[in-house]
Coordinates of C-alpha atoms in Angstrom, one line a residue:
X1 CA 56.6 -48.0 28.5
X2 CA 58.0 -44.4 27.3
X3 CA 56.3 -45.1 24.1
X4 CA 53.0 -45.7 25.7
X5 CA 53.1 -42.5 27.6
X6 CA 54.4 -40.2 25.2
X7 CA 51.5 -41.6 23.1
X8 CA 48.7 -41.1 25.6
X9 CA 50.5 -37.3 26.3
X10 CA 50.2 -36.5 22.3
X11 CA 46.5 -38.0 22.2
X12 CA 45.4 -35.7 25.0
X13 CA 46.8 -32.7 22.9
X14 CA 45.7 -33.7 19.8
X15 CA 42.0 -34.2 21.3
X16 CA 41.1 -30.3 21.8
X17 CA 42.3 -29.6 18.2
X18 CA 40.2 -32.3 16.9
X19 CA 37.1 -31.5 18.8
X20 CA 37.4 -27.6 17.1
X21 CA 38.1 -28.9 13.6
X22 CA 34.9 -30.7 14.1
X23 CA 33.4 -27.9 15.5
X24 CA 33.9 -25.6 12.4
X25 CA 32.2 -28.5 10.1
X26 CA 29.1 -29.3 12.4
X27 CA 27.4 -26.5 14.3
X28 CA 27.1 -28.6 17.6
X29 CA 25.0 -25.8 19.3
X30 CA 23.1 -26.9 22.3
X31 CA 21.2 -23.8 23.0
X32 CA 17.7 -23.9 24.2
X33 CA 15.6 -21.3 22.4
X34 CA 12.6 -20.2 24.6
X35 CA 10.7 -18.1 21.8
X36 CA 11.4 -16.5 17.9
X37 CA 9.8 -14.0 16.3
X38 CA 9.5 -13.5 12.9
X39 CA 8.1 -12.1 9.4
X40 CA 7.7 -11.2 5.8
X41 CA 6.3 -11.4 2.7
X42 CA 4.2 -13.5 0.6
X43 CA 2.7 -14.3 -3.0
X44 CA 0.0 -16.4 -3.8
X45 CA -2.0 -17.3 -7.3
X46 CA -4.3 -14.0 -6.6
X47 CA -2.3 -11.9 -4.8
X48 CA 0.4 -10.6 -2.0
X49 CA 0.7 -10.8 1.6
X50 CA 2.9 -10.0 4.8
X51 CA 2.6 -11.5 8.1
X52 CA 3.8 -11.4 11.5
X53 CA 4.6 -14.7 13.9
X54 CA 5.2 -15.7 16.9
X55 CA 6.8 -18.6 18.3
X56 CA 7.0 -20.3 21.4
X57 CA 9.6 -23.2 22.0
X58 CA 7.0 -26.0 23.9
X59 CA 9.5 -28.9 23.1
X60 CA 12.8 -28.6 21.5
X61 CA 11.6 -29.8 18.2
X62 CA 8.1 -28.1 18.4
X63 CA 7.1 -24.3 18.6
X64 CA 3.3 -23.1 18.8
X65 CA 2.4 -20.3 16.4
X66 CA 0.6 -17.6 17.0
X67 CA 0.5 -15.1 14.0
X68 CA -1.2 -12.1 12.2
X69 CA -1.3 -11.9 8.4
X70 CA -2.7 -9.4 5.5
X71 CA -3.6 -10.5 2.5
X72 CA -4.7 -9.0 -0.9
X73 CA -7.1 -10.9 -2.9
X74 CA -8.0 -10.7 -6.5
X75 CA -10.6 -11.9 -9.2
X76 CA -9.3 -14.0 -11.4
X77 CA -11.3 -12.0 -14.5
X78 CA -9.6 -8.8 -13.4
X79 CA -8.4 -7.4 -16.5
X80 CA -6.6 -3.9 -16.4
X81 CA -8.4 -1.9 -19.1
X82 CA -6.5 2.0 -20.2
X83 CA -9.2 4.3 -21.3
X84 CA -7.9 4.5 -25.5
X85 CA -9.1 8.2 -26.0
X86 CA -6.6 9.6 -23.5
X87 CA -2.5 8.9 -23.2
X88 CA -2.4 10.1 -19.5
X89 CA -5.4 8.2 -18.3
X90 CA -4.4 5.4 -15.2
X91 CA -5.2 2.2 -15.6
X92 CA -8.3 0.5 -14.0
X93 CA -9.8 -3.2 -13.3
X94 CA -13.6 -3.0 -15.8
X95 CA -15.8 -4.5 -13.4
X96 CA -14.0 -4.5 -10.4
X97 CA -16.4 -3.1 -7.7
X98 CA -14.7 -3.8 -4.4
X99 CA -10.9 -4.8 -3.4
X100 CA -10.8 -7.4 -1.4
X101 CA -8.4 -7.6 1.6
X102 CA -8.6 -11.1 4.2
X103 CA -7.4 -9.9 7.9
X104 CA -5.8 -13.6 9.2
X105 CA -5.3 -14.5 13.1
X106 CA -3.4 -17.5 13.2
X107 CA -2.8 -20.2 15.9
X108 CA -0.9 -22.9 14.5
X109 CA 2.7 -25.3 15.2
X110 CA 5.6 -25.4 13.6
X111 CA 7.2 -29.0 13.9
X112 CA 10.9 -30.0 12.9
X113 CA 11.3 -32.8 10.6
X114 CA 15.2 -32.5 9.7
X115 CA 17.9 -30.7 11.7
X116 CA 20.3 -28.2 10.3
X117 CA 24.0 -30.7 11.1
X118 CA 25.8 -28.1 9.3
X119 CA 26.0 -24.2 9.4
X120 CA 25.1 -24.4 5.7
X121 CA 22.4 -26.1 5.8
X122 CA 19.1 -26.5 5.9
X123 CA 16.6 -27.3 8.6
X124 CA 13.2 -28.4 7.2
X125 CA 9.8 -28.3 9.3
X126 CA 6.6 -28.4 8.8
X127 CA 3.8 -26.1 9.4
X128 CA -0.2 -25.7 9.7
X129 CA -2.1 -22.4 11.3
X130 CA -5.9 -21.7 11.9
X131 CA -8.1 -18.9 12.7
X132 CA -10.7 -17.0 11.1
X133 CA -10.4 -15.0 8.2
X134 CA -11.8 -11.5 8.4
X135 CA -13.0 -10.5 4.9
X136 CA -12.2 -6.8 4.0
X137 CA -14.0 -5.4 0.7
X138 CA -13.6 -1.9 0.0
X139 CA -15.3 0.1 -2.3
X140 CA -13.9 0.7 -6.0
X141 CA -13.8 4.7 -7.0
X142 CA -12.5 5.9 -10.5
X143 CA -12.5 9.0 -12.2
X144 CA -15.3 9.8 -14.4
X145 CA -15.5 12.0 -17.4
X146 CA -18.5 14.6 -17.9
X147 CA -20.6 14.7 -19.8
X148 CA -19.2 12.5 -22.8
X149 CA -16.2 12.2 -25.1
X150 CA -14.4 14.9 -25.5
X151 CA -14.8 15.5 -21.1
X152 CA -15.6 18.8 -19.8
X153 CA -14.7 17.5 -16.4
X154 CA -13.9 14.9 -14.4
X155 CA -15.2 13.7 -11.1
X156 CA -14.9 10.9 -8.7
X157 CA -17.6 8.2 -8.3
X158 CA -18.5 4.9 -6.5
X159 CA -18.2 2.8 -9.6
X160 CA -21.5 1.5 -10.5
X161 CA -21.4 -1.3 -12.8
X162 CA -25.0 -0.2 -14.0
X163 CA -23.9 4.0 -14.4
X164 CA -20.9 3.8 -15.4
X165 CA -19.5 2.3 -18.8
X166 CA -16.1 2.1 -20.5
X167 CA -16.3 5.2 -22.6
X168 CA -17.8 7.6 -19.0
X169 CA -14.0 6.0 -17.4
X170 CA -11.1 7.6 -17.4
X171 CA -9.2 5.9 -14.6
X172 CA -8.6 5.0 -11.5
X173 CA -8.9 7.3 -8.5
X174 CA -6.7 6.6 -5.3
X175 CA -6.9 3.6 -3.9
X176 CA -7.1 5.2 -0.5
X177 CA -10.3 6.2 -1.5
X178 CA -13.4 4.1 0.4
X179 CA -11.9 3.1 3.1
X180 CA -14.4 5.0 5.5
X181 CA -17.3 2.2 3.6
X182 CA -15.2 -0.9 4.2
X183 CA -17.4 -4.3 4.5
X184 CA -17.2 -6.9 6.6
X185 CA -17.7 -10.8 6.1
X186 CA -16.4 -12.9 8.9
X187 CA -14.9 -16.5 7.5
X188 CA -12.7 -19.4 8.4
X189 CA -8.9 -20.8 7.1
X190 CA -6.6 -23.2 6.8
X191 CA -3.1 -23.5 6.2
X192 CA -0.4 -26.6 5.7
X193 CA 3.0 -25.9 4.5
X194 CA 6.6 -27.0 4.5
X195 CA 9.3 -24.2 6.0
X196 CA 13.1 -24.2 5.1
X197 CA 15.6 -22.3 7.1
X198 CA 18.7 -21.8 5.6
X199 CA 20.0 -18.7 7.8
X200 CA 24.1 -19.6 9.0
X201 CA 23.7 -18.2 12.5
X202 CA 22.1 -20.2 15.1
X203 CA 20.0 -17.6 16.5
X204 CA 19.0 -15.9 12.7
X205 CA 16.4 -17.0 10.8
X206 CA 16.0 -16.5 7.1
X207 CA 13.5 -19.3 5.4
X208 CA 11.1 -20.1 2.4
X209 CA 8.0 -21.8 3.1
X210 CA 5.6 -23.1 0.7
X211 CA 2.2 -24.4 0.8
X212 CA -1.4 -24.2 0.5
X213 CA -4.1 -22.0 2.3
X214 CA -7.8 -22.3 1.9
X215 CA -10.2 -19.7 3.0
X216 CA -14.0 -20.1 3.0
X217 CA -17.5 -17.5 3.7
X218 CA -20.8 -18.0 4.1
X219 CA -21.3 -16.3 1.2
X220 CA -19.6 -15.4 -2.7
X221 CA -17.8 -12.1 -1.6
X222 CA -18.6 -9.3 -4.1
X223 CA -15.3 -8.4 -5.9
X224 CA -16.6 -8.4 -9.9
X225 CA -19.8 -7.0 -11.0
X226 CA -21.6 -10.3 -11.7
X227 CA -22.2 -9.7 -15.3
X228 CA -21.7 -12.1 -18.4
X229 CA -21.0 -15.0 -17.0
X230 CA -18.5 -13.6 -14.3
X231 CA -19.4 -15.3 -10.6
X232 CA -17.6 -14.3 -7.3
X233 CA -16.3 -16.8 -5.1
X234 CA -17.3 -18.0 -1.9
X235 CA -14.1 -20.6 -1.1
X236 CA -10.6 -19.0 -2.0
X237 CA -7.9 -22.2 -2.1
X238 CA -4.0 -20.9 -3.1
X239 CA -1.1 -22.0 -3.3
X240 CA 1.9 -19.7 -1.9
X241 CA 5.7 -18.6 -1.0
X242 CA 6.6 -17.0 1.6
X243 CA 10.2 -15.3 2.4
X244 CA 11.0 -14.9 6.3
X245 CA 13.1 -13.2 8.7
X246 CA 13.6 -13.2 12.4
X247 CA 15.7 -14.1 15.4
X248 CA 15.1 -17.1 18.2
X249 CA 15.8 -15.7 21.5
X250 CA 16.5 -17.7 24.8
X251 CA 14.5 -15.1 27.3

C-alpha cells in the first residue's frame, strides 16, 4: 500500500518535467493568429520583383491574401552591347526601346498542407493569387554622339530604332529618364506556388516560395524594336523564387 502511494506521489512529480521536456522538442503552441503581414523579394526567368502581402487568418489552416507586387520584365534578345570606340562608354540593351515594368494587385489564399511539429521545421502551404496586371513601359533614352566618330558632343535622345544606329551610341542615359512618357496596357495574371516557412519563432516568418506566374495582354507589349526576326510578346509565363519576411499577429 506505501509502495502504491509513494509511486502515484513520484508520477505526479515526474509529470510537469515530462510535459517541459516534451515541450522543448515539439512547439505545442496553440495561438490563434488573426492576420500576418509580410514581404520581399523575387527572381524570375526575365527579371526581379518585390512585393507586399497581406494575410488574414479565415480558418486556422487558411489565410486570404491580399497583396501588391512590382515586377521588372525583360526581352529575352536583350543583349548588353558597350560602344568599342570608347573605354568609359556605359553599357546599353541594342534595340531595347521601352523597359517594361508589370504593377500586380493580388487577391489570392494561402492554404496549409503540413504543420511545423517542431521549432525547426518546416511548414509547407500552398499558394495561388489573381488580379490584373498593369503593364508599365517606359521609354529607352541613351546618350548619342554628334555628328560621327570621333564625337563633338553628346546628347540625350529617345532611342529610335530607325535614327539611331550602333556607331551614333555611346551609352545609356539614366534610367530615370522617361518616366514623365510612361505607357499603359491593362492585363490579367495568375499565380500557383508552394510556400516553405522555416522561421523558429512562432510568430516570425521567414519562407521560400516557388512557383509559376503567367501574365497575358491584349496585345504584344513593345519592349524590342521588331527588327530581324525579333517579336515582342503578348503572354509572359515564369517560373520564380521568392524570399519572405514578416510577423503573424493575434490583433
Amino acid at each position: 500500500m506505501r509502495l502504491l502511494i509513494l509511486r502515484n506521489i513520484l508520477f505526479l512529480i515526474l509529470l510537469p518535467v515530462t510535459g517541459s521536456a516534451q515541450q522543448t522538442i515539439f512547439d505545442d503552441d496553440r495561438t490563434l493568429y488573426k492576420k500576418e503581414i509580410y514581404g520581399g523579394f523575387s527572381a524570375h526567368g526575365d527579371g526581379w520583383g518585390a512585393n507586399f502581402i497581406h494575410g488574414k487568418y479565415t480558418t486556422a489552416r487558411t489565410r486570404r491574401l491580399l497583396g501588391l507586387e512590382i515586377v521588372g520584365m525583360k526581352h529575352p534578345k536583350e543583349v548588353k552591347s558597350f560602344n568599342p570606340y570608347y573605354e568609359d562608354s556605359r553599357g546599353y540593351f541594342y534595340g531595347k526601346v521601352n523597359a517594361l515594368i508589370l504593377v500586380r494587385p493580388t487577391y489570392g489564399r494561402k492554404v496549409q498542407i503540413a504543420a511545423k511539429i517542431r521549432r525547426s521545421g518546416v511548414e509547407v502551404n500552398y499558394v495561388w493569387g489573381i488580379g490584373p496586371s498593369l503593364g508599365l513601359l517606359k521609354p529607352v533614352y541613351l546618350q548619342i554622339g554628334k555628328p560621327g566618330i570621333p564625337y563633338e558632343s553628346i546628347v540625350v535622345e529617345r532611342y529610335d530604332p530607325n535614327v539611331h544606329f550602333v556607331d551614333d551610341i555611346f551609352g545609356r542615359a539614366s534610367w530615370f529618364r522617361g518616366l514623365g512618357e510612361l505607357g499603359f496596357v491593362p492585363g490579367a495574371f495568375g499565380r500557383f506556388g508552394f510556400n516553405f516557412e522555416y522561421a523558429g519563432p512562432s510568430t516570425s516568418i521567414k519562407a521560400i516560395e516557388v512557383g509559376m506566374t503567367m501574365d497575358a495582354f491584349p496585345k504584344p507589349l513593345e519592349i524590342m524594336a521588331e527588327v530581324e526576326g525579333v517579336k515582342n510578346k503578348q503572354f509572359f509565363f515564369e517560373f520564380y523564387i521568392q524570399l519572405l519576411f514578416g510577423k503573424k499577429h493575434v490583433r
